[in-house]
Amino acid sequence: AQSVTQLGSHVSVSEGALVLLRCNYSSSVPPYLFWYVQYPNQGLQLLLKYTTGATLVKGINGFEAEFKKSETSFHLTKPSAHMSDAAEYFCAVRTYTGTASKLTFGTGTRLQVTL
Amino acid sequence: DSGVTQTPKHLITATGQRVTLRCSPRSGDLSVYWYQQSLDQGLQFLIQYYNGEERAKGNILERFSAQQFPDLHSELNLSSLELGDSALYFCASSVYRGREDTQYFGPGTRLTVL
């Protein structure tokens, strides 16, 4: 079964500092990986995804993630944090067979941005 | 705005009751997914429908059922509600392009069981 592990349930950074949110996956087949963000009292918004091709994936709001097969990782980064980045971030892996599909999520990382 | 709509936004009910959550997918999307988000279980996949037919099932309780109608909207029915069913229920939809498929999420329905 495919799974993802997010290291660190809470991460705090200063405004302007580097953001690094960690995600490791377990998969017996080439994984399809996603990062979603959830702002308070809102739904999940897609940040970026990796399916095939380029291993460095750029998303919205200045975020990017790098797929590293050798490390089974898909860490999310942003060079300079902004107060508006405070939210919960979820890494997910997609499993599919034919038209059956589902996402398996990590436990989430809450990002706090301080002045 | 993802284009996925869910109603109602909030729902407060009592134990033992039955409720129905509704989801309208993005225009053109054939696949609908339901997820539950709770403090103790995190985000859990419940069930998927594709063009009216059930395609995948997760950890969905027998008290819960879902369906997708010909106009592609979906309903999640929760019955004999328990305190532990209090959670945020998300619907997602996708057009389903095989490997390149991406799910887009609605704003959720917050269910409170008293």
PDB file of C-alpha atoms in Angstrom:
ATOM      1  CA  ALA A   1       0.000   0.000   0.000  1.00  0.00           C
ATOM      2  CA  GLN A   2       1.170   3.486  -0.736  1.00  0.00           C
ATOM      3  CA  SER A   3       1.646   5.954   2.100  1.00  0.00           C
ATOM      4  CA  VAL A   4       3.206   9.294   2.945  1.00  0.00           C
ATOM      5  CA  THR A   5       4.895  10.494   6.105  1.00  0.00           C
ATOM      6  CA  GLN A   6       5.182  14.143   6.999  1.00  0.00           C
ATOM      7  CA  LEU A   7       7.915  14.885   9.495  1.00  0.00           C
ATOM      8  CA  GLY A   8       6.995  17.617  11.934  1.00  0.00           C
ATOM      9  CA  SER A   9       3.400  18.381  12.769  1.00  0.00           C
ATOM     10  CA  HIS A  10       4.304  22.003  13.476  1.00  0.00           C
ATOM     11  CA  VAL A  11       6.936  24.165  11.817  1.00  0.00           C
ATOM     12  CA  SER A  12       7.630  27.757  12.784  1.00  0.00           C
ATOM     13  CA  VAL A  13       9.681  30.145  10.653  1.00  0.00           C
ATOM     14  CA  SER A  14      10.337  33.858  10.649  1.00  0.00           C
ATOM     15  CA  GLU A  15       8.960  36.002   7.877  1.00  0.00           C
ATOM     16  CA  GLY A  16      11.506  36.035   5.056  1.00  0.00           C
ATOM     17  CA  ALA A  17      13.109  32.759   6.100  1.00  0.00           C
ATOM     18  CA  LEU A  18      13.259  29.544   4.108  1.00  0.00           C
ATOM     19  CA  VAL A  19      10.289  27.219   4.400  1.00  0.00           C
ATOM     20  CA  LEU A  20      11.017  23.476   4.301  1.00  0.00           C
ATOM     21  CA  LEU A  21       8.212  20.985   4.864  1.00  0.00           C
ATOM     22  CA  ARG A  22       9.192  17.349   4.665  1.00  0.00           C
ATOM     23  CA  CYS A  23       7.341  14.499   2.992  1.00  0.00           C
ATOM     24  CA  ASN A  24       8.533  10.937   2.452  1.00  0.00           C
ATOM     25  CA  TYR A  25       6.537   8.400   0.518  1.00  0.00           C
ATOM     26  CA  SER A  26       6.306   4.648   0.304  1.00  0.00           C
ATOM     27  CA  SER A  27       5.261   3.168  -3.007  1.00  0.00           C
ATOM     28  CA  SER A  28       5.911  -0.005  -4.975  1.00  0.00           C
ATOM     29  CA  VAL A  29       5.139   1.762  -8.257  1.00  0.00           C
ATOM     30  CA  PRO A  30       6.124   5.189  -9.600  1.00  0.00           C
ATOM     31  CA  PRO A  31       4.258   7.579  -7.317  1.00  0.00           C
ATOM     32  CA  TYR A  32       2.044  10.496  -8.207  1.00  0.00           C
ATOM     33  CA  LEU A  33       2.561  13.063  -5.467  1.00  0.00           C
ATOM     34  CA  PHE A  34       0.709  16.203  -4.457  1.00  0.00           C
ATOM     35  CA  TRP A  35       0.931  19.030  -1.986  1.00  0.00           C
ATOM     36  CA  TYR A  36      -2.271  20.695  -0.833  1.00  0.00           C
ATOM     37  CA  VAL A  37      -2.687  23.689   1.458  1.00  0.00           C
ATOM     38  CA  GLN A  38      -5.574  24.297   3.853  1.00  0.00           C
ATOM     39  CA  TYR A  39      -6.124  27.799   5.187  1.00  0.00           C
ATOM     40  CA  PRO A  40      -8.203  28.163   8.350  1.00  0.00           C
ATOM     41  CA  ASN A  41     -11.845  27.244   7.819  1.00  0.00           C
ATOM     42  CA  GLN A  42     -11.298  26.533   4.153  1.00  0.00           C
ATOM     43  CA  GLY A  43     -11.011  23.572   1.831  1.00  0.00           C
ATOM     44  CA  LEU A  44      -7.894  22.056   0.320  1.00  0.00           C
ATOM     45  CA  GLN A  45      -6.148  23.963  -2.431  1.00  0.00           C
ATOM     46  CA  LEU A  46      -3.726  22.291  -4.805  1.00  0.00           C
ATOM     47  CA  LEU A  47      -0.222  23.750  -4.486  1.00  0.00           C
ATOM     48  CA  LEU A  48       1.639  21.523  -6.914  1.00  0.00           C
ATOM     49  CA  LYS A  49       1.908  17.986  -8.215  1.00  0.00           C
ATOM     50  CA  TYR A  50       4.441  15.526  -9.572  1.00  0.00           C
ATOM     51  CA  THR A  51       3.317  12.932 -12.067  1.00  0.00           C
ATOM     52  CA  THR A  52       6.157  12.301 -14.510  1.00  0.00           C
ATOM     53  CA  GLY A  53       8.951  14.274 -16.129  1.00  0.00           C
ATOM     54  CA  ALA A  54      10.827  17.090 -14.446  1.00  0.00           C
ATOM     55  CA  THR A  55      11.601  16.267 -10.834  1.00  0.00           C
ATOM     56  CA  LEU A  56      11.578  19.905  -9.698  1.00  0.00           C
ATOM     57  CA  VAL A  57       7.997  21.046  -9.694  1.00  0.00           C
ATOM     58  CA  LYS A  58       6.907  24.658  -9.322  1.00  0.00           C
ATOM     59  CA  GLY A  59       3.570  25.529  -7.841  1.00  0.00           C
ATOM     60  CA  ILE A  60       1.531  28.499  -6.804  1.00  0.00           C
ATOM     61  CA  ASN A  61       2.538  31.213  -4.333  1.00  0.00           C
ATOM     62  CA  GLY A  62       6.270  30.640  -4.890  1.00  0.00           C
ATOM     63  CA  PHE A  63       6.341  27.073  -3.603  1.00  0.00           C
ATOM     64  CA  GLU A  64       8.253  24.264  -5.241  1.00  0.00           C
ATOM     65  CA  ALA A  65       9.013  20.635  -4.502  1.00  0.00           C
ATOM     66  CA  GLU A  66      11.621  18.186  -5.697  1.00  0.00           C
ATOM     67  CA  PHE A  67      10.923  14.522  -6.299  1.00  0.00           C
ATOM     68  CA  LYS A  68      13.912  12.446  -5.192  1.00  0.00           C
ATOM     69  CA  LYS A  69      13.438   8.791  -5.948  1.00  0.00           C
ATOM     70  CA  SER A  70      16.647   7.717  -4.209  1.00  0.00           C
ATOM     71  CA  GLU A  71      15.476   9.346  -0.991  1.00  0.00           C
ATOM     72  CA  THR A  72      11.741   8.600  -1.505  1.00  0.00           C
ATOM     73  CA  SER A  73      11.094  12.243  -0.709  1.00  0.00           C
ATOM     74  CA  PHE A  74       8.989  15.102  -2.012  1.00  0.00           C
ATOM     75  CA  HIS A  75       9.856  18.027   0.249  1.00  0.00           C
ATOM     76  CA  LEU A  76       8.112  21.378  -0.169  1.00  0.00           C
ATOM     77  CA  THR A  77      10.149  24.570  -0.102  1.00  0.00           C
ATOM     78  CA  LYS A  78       9.734  28.303  -0.442  1.00  0.00           C
ATOM     79  CA  PRO A  79      12.745  30.638  -0.368  1.00  0.00           C
ATOM     80  CA  SER A  80      11.101  33.395   1.659  1.00  0.00           C
ATOM     81  CA  ALA A  81       8.127  32.915   3.965  1.00  0.00           C
ATOM     82  CA  HIS A  82       5.283  35.395   4.065  1.00  0.00           C
ATOM     83  CA  MET A  83       2.733  35.849   6.812  1.00  0.00           C
ATOM     84  CA  SER A  84       0.033  34.730   4.396  1.00  0.00           C
ATOM     85  CA  ASP A  85       1.716  31.295   4.124  1.00  0.00           C
ATOM     86  CA  ALA A  86       0.509  30.362   7.600  1.00  0.00           C
ATOM     87  CA  ALA A  87      -1.696  27.330   7.010  1.00  0.00           C
ATOM     88  CA  GLU A  88      -1.716  23.545   7.173  1.00  0.00           C
ATOM     89  CA  TYR A  89       0.058  21.670   4.413  1.00  0.00           C
ATOM     90  CA  PHE A  90      -0.722  18.127   3.325  1.00  0.00           C
ATOM     91  CA  CYS A  91       1.360  15.794   1.210  1.00  0.00           C
ATOM     92  CA  ALA A  92      -0.571  13.095  -0.653  1.00  0.00           C
ATOM     93  CA  VAL A  93       0.068  10.142  -2.921  1.00  0.00           C
ATOM     94  CA  ARG A  94      -2.398   9.034  -5.542  1.00  0.00           C
ATOM     95  CA  THR A  95      -3.276   5.400  -6.097  1.00  0.00           C
ATOM     96  CA  TYR A  96      -5.216   4.326  -9.133  1.00  0.00           C
ATOM     97  CA  THR A  97      -6.295   1.203 -11.008  1.00  0.00           C
ATOM     98  CA  GLY A  98      -8.315   1.814 -14.123  1.00  0.00           C
ATOM     99  CA  THR A  99     -10.916   4.409 -13.173  1.00  0.00           C
ATOM    100  CA  ALA A 100     -10.605   3.690  -9.446  1.00  0.00           C
ATOM    101  CA  SER A 101      -8.541   6.328  -7.723  1.00  0.00           C
ATOM    102  CA  LYS A 102      -7.897   7.809  -4.304  1.00  0.00           C
ATOM    103  CA  LEU A 103      -5.524  10.089  -2.452  1.00  0.00           C
ATOM    104  CA  THR A 104      -3.731   8.981   0.690  1.00  0.00           C
ATOM    105  CA  PHE A 105      -2.741  11.952   2.817  1.00  0.00           C
ATOM    106  CA  GLY A 106      -0.048  12.540   5.359  1.00  0.00           C
ATOM    107  CA  THR A 107      -0.942  13.843   8.792  1.00  0.00           C
ATOM    108  CA  GLY A 108      -0.262  17.428   7.814  1.00  0.00           C
ATOM    109  CA  THR A 109       2.203  20.109   8.894  1.00  0.00           C
ATOM    110  CA  ARG A 110       0.998  23.334  10.391  1.00  0.00           C
ATOM    111  CA  LEU A 111       3.196  26.231   9.315  1.00  0.00           C
ATOM    112  CA  GLN A 112       3.463  29.235  11.592  1.00  0.00           C
ATOM    113  CA  VAL A 113       5.116  32.407  10.305  1.00  0.00           C
ATOM    114  CA  THR A 114       6.344  34.912  12.863  1.00  0.00           C
ATOM    115  CA  LEU A 115       7.516  38.498  12.536  1.00  0.00           C
TER     116      LEU A 115
ATOM    117  CA  ASP B   1     -12.563  28.892  -5.966  1.00  0.00           C
ATOM    118  CA  SER B   2     -12.109  25.308  -7.155  1.00  0.00           C
ATOM    119  CA  GLY B   3     -15.496  25.106  -8.857  1.00  0.00           C
ATOM    120  CA  VAL B   4     -16.634  22.301  -6.546  1.00  0.00           C
ATOM    121  CA  THR B   5     -19.611  23.270  -4.402  1.00  0.00           C
ATOM    122  CA  GLN B   6     -20.824  21.646  -1.224  1.00  0.00           C
ATOM    123  CA  THR B   7     -23.954  22.224   0.811  1.00  0.00           C
ATOM    124  CA  PRO B   8     -24.634  22.847   3.559  1.00  0.00           C
ATOM    125  CA  LYS B   9     -21.553  24.589   4.917  1.00  0.00           C
ATOM    126  CA  HIS B  10     -22.408  23.698   8.506  1.00  0.00           C
ATOM    127  CA  LEU B  11     -24.682  21.057   9.946  1.00  0.00           C
ATOM    128  CA  ILE B  12     -25.538  20.517  13.596  1.00  0.00           C
ATOM    129  CA  THR B  13     -27.586  17.503  14.553  1.00  0.00           C
ATOM    130  CA  ALA B  14     -28.145  15.000  17.337  1.00  0.00           C
ATOM    131  CA  THR B  15     -26.955  11.461  17.862  1.00  0.00           C
ATOM    132  CA  GLY B  16     -29.042   8.864  16.086  1.00  0.00           C
ATOM    133  CA  GLN B  17     -30.117  11.218  13.333  1.00  0.00           C
ATOM    134  CA  ARG B  18     -29.533  10.995   9.588  1.00  0.00           C
ATOM    135  CA  VAL B  19     -28.108  13.733   7.359  1.00  0.00           C
ATOM    136  CA  THR B  20     -27.372  14.205   3.683  1.00  0.00           C
ATOM    137  CA  LEU B  21     -24.401  16.138   2.349  1.00  0.00           C
ATOM    138  CA  ARG B  22     -24.457  17.352  -1.224  1.00  0.00           C
ATOM    139  CA  CYS B  23     -21.676  17.960  -3.713  1.00  0.00           C
ATOM    140  CA  SER B  24     -21.677  19.445  -7.198  1.00  0.00           C
ATOM    141  CA  PRO B  25     -18.486  18.712  -9.149  1.00  0.00           C
ATOM    142  CA  ARG B  26     -16.676  21.068 -11.495  1.00  0.00           C
ATOM    143  CA  SER B  27     -18.229  21.326 -14.902  1.00  0.00           C
ATOM    144  CA  GLY B  28     -17.073  18.399 -17.020  1.00  0.00           C
ATOM    145  CA  ASP B  29     -15.707  16.325 -14.150  1.00  0.00           C
ATOM    146  CA  LEU B  30     -16.972  12.745 -14.133  1.00  0.00           C
ATOM    147  CA  SER B  31     -15.395  11.556 -10.921  1.00  0.00           C
ATOM    148  CA  VAL B  32     -16.444  12.525  -7.390  1.00  0.00           C
ATOM    149  CA  TYR B  33     -14.597  11.629  -4.194  1.00  0.00           C
ATOM    150  CA  TRP B  34     -15.585  11.961  -0.542  1.00  0.00           C
ATOM    151  CA  TYR B  35     -13.093  12.465   2.284  1.00  0.00           C
ATOM    152  CA  GLN B  36     -13.476  12.863   6.032  1.00  0.00           C
ATOM    153  CA  GLN B  37     -11.199  15.095   8.077  1.00  0.00           C
ATOM    154  CA  SER B  38     -11.190  14.630  11.841  1.00  0.00           C
ATOM    155  CA  LEU B  39      -8.733  15.445  14.596  1.00  0.00           C
ATOM    156  CA  ASP B  40      -8.012  11.827  15.473  1.00  0.00           C
ATOM    157  CA  GLN B  41      -8.127  10.223  12.000  1.00  0.00           C
ATOM    158  CA  GLY B  42      -6.784  13.021   9.829  1.00  0.00           C
ATOM    159  CA  LEU B  43      -7.846  13.103   6.189  1.00  0.00           C
ATOM    160  CA  GLN B  44      -9.375   9.776   5.168  1.00  0.00           C
ATOM    161  CA  PHE B  45     -10.690   8.678   1.801  1.00  0.00           C
ATOM    162  CA  LEU B  46     -14.251   7.398   1.995  1.00  0.00           C
ATOM    163  CA  ILE B  47     -15.542   6.609  -1.484  1.00  0.00           C
ATOM    164  CA  GLN B  48     -15.252   7.441  -5.189  1.00  0.00           C
ATOM    165  CA  TYR B  49     -17.867   7.523  -7.931  1.00  0.00           C
ATOM    166  CA  TYR B  50     -17.133   7.705 -11.624  1.00  0.00           C
ATOM    167  CA  ASN B  51     -19.949   8.597 -14.015  1.00  0.00           C
ATOM    168  CA  GLY B  52     -22.598   7.264 -11.651  1.00  0.00           C
ATOM    169  CA  GLU B  53     -20.858   4.080 -10.581  1.00  0.00           C
ATOM    170  CA  GLU B  54     -18.946   3.303  -7.424  1.00  0.00           C
ATOM    171  CA  ARG B  55     -15.281   2.804  -8.278  1.00  0.00           C
ATOM    172  CA  ALA B  56     -13.271   2.799  -5.059  1.00  0.00           C
ATOM    173  CA  LYS B  57     -14.060   2.410  -1.398  1.00  0.00           C
ATOM    174  CA  GLY B  58     -12.010   3.399   1.613  1.00  0.00           C
ATOM    175  CA  ASN B  59     -12.702   3.233   5.322  1.00  0.00           C
ATOM    176  CA  ILE B  60     -16.353   4.084   4.970  1.00  0.00           C
ATOM    177  CA  LEU B  61     -18.667   2.905   7.731  1.00  0.00           C
ATOM    178  CA  GLU B  62     -21.694   0.774   6.890  1.00  0.00           C
ATOM    179  CA  ARG B  63     -23.874   3.569   8.331  1.00  0.00           C
ATOM    180  CA  PHE B  64     -22.595   5.807   5.541  1.00  0.00           C
ATOM    181  CA  SER B  65     -23.617   5.568   1.908  1.00  0.00           C
ATOM    182  CA  ALA B  66     -23.220   7.663  -1.188  1.00  0.00           C
ATOM    183  CA  GLN B  67     -24.478   7.949  -4.717  1.00  0.00           C
ATOM    184  CA  GLN B  68     -23.817   9.924  -7.860  1.00  0.00           C
ATOM    185  CA  PHE B  69     -26.772  11.040  -9.913  1.00  0.00           C
ATOM    186  CA  PRO B  70     -27.150  11.334 -13.733  1.00  0.00           C
ATOM    187  CA  ASP B  71     -26.369  15.057 -13.548  1.00  0.00           C
ATOM    188  CA  LEU B  72     -23.107  13.988 -11.783  1.00  0.00           C
ATOM    189  CA  HIS B  73     -23.824  15.619  -8.447  1.00  0.00           C
ATOM    190  CA  SER B  74     -23.252  13.371  -5.465  1.00  0.00           C
ATOM    191  CA  GLU B  75     -24.754  12.905  -2.026  1.00  0.00           C
ATOM    192  CA  LEU B  76     -23.221  11.379   1.069  1.00  0.00           C
ATOM    193  CA  ASN B  77     -25.752   9.967   3.507  1.00  0.00           C
ATOM    194  CA  LEU B  78     -24.766   9.505   7.142  1.00  0.00           C
ATOM    195  CA  SER B  79     -27.187   7.652   9.409  1.00  0.00           C
ATOM    196  CA  SER B  80     -27.422   6.622  13.063  1.00  0.00           C
ATOM    197  CA  LEU B  81     -25.016   9.419  13.785  1.00  0.00           C
ATOM    198  CA  GLU B  82     -22.576   9.151  16.680  1.00  0.00           C
ATOM    199  CA  LEU B  83     -20.512  11.808  18.429  1.00  0.00           C
ATOM    200  CA  GLY B  84     -17.432  10.475  16.674  1.00  0.00           C
ATOM    201  CA  ASP B  85     -18.892  11.287  13.263  1.00  0.00           C
ATOM    202  CA  SER B  86     -18.339  14.979  13.947  1.00  0.00           C
ATOM    203  CA  ALA B  87     -15.846  16.029  11.290  1.00  0.00           C
ATOM    204  CA  LEU B  88     -15.262  18.053   8.175  1.00  0.00           C
ATOM    205  CA  TYR B  89     -16.471  16.226   5.073  1.00  0.00           C
ATOM    206  CA  PHE B  90     -14.869  17.157   1.762  1.00  0.00           C
ATOM    207  CA  CYS B  91     -15.948  16.396  -1.724  1.00  0.00           C
ATOM    208  CA  ALA B  92     -13.455  16.481  -4.570  1.00  0.00           C
ATOM    209  CA  SER B  93     -13.885  16.049  -8.294  1.00  0.00           C
ATOM    210  CA  SER B  94     -11.702  15.293 -11.279  1.00  0.00           C
ATOM    211  CA  VAL B  95     -12.157  14.896 -14.989  1.00  0.00           C
ATOM    212  CA  TYR B  96     -10.119  11.684 -14.776  1.00  0.00           C
ATOM    213  CA  ARG B  97      -7.332  11.650 -17.307  1.00  0.00           C
ATOM    214  CA  GLY B  98      -5.711   8.447 -16.104  1.00  0.00           C
ATOM    215  CA  ARG B  99      -2.202   9.080 -14.845  1.00  0.00           C
ATOM    216  CA  GLU B 100      -2.494  12.862 -15.080  1.00  0.00           C
ATOM    217  CA  ASP B 101      -5.652  13.101 -12.980  1.00  0.00           C
ATOM    218  CA  THR B 102      -5.905  15.837 -10.342  1.00  0.00           C
ATOM    219  CA  GLN B 103      -8.542  16.172  -7.657  1.00  0.00           C
ATOM    220  CA  TYR B 104     -10.007  19.575  -6.816  1.00  0.00           C
ATOM    221  CA  PHE B 105     -11.636  20.012  -3.446  1.00  0.00           C
ATOM    222  CA  GLY B 106     -14.767  21.781  -2.322  1.00  0.00           C
ATOM    223  CA  PRO B 107     -14.957  23.980   0.787  1.00  0.00           C
ATOM    224  CA  GLY B 108     -16.321  21.170   2.935  1.00  0.00           C
ATOM    225  CA  THR B 109     -19.292  20.567   5.200  1.00  0.00           C
ATOM    226  CA  ARG B 110     -18.641  20.787   8.909  1.00  0.00           C
ATOM    227  CA  LEU B 111     -20.800  18.255  10.735  1.00  0.00           C
ATOM    228  CA  THR B 112     -21.320  18.569  14.461  1.00  0.00           C
ATOM    229  CA  VAL B 113     -23.123  15.747  16.240  1.00  0.00           C
ATOM    230  CA  LEU B 114     -24.374  16.658  19.730  1.00  0.00           C
TER     231      LEU B 114
END
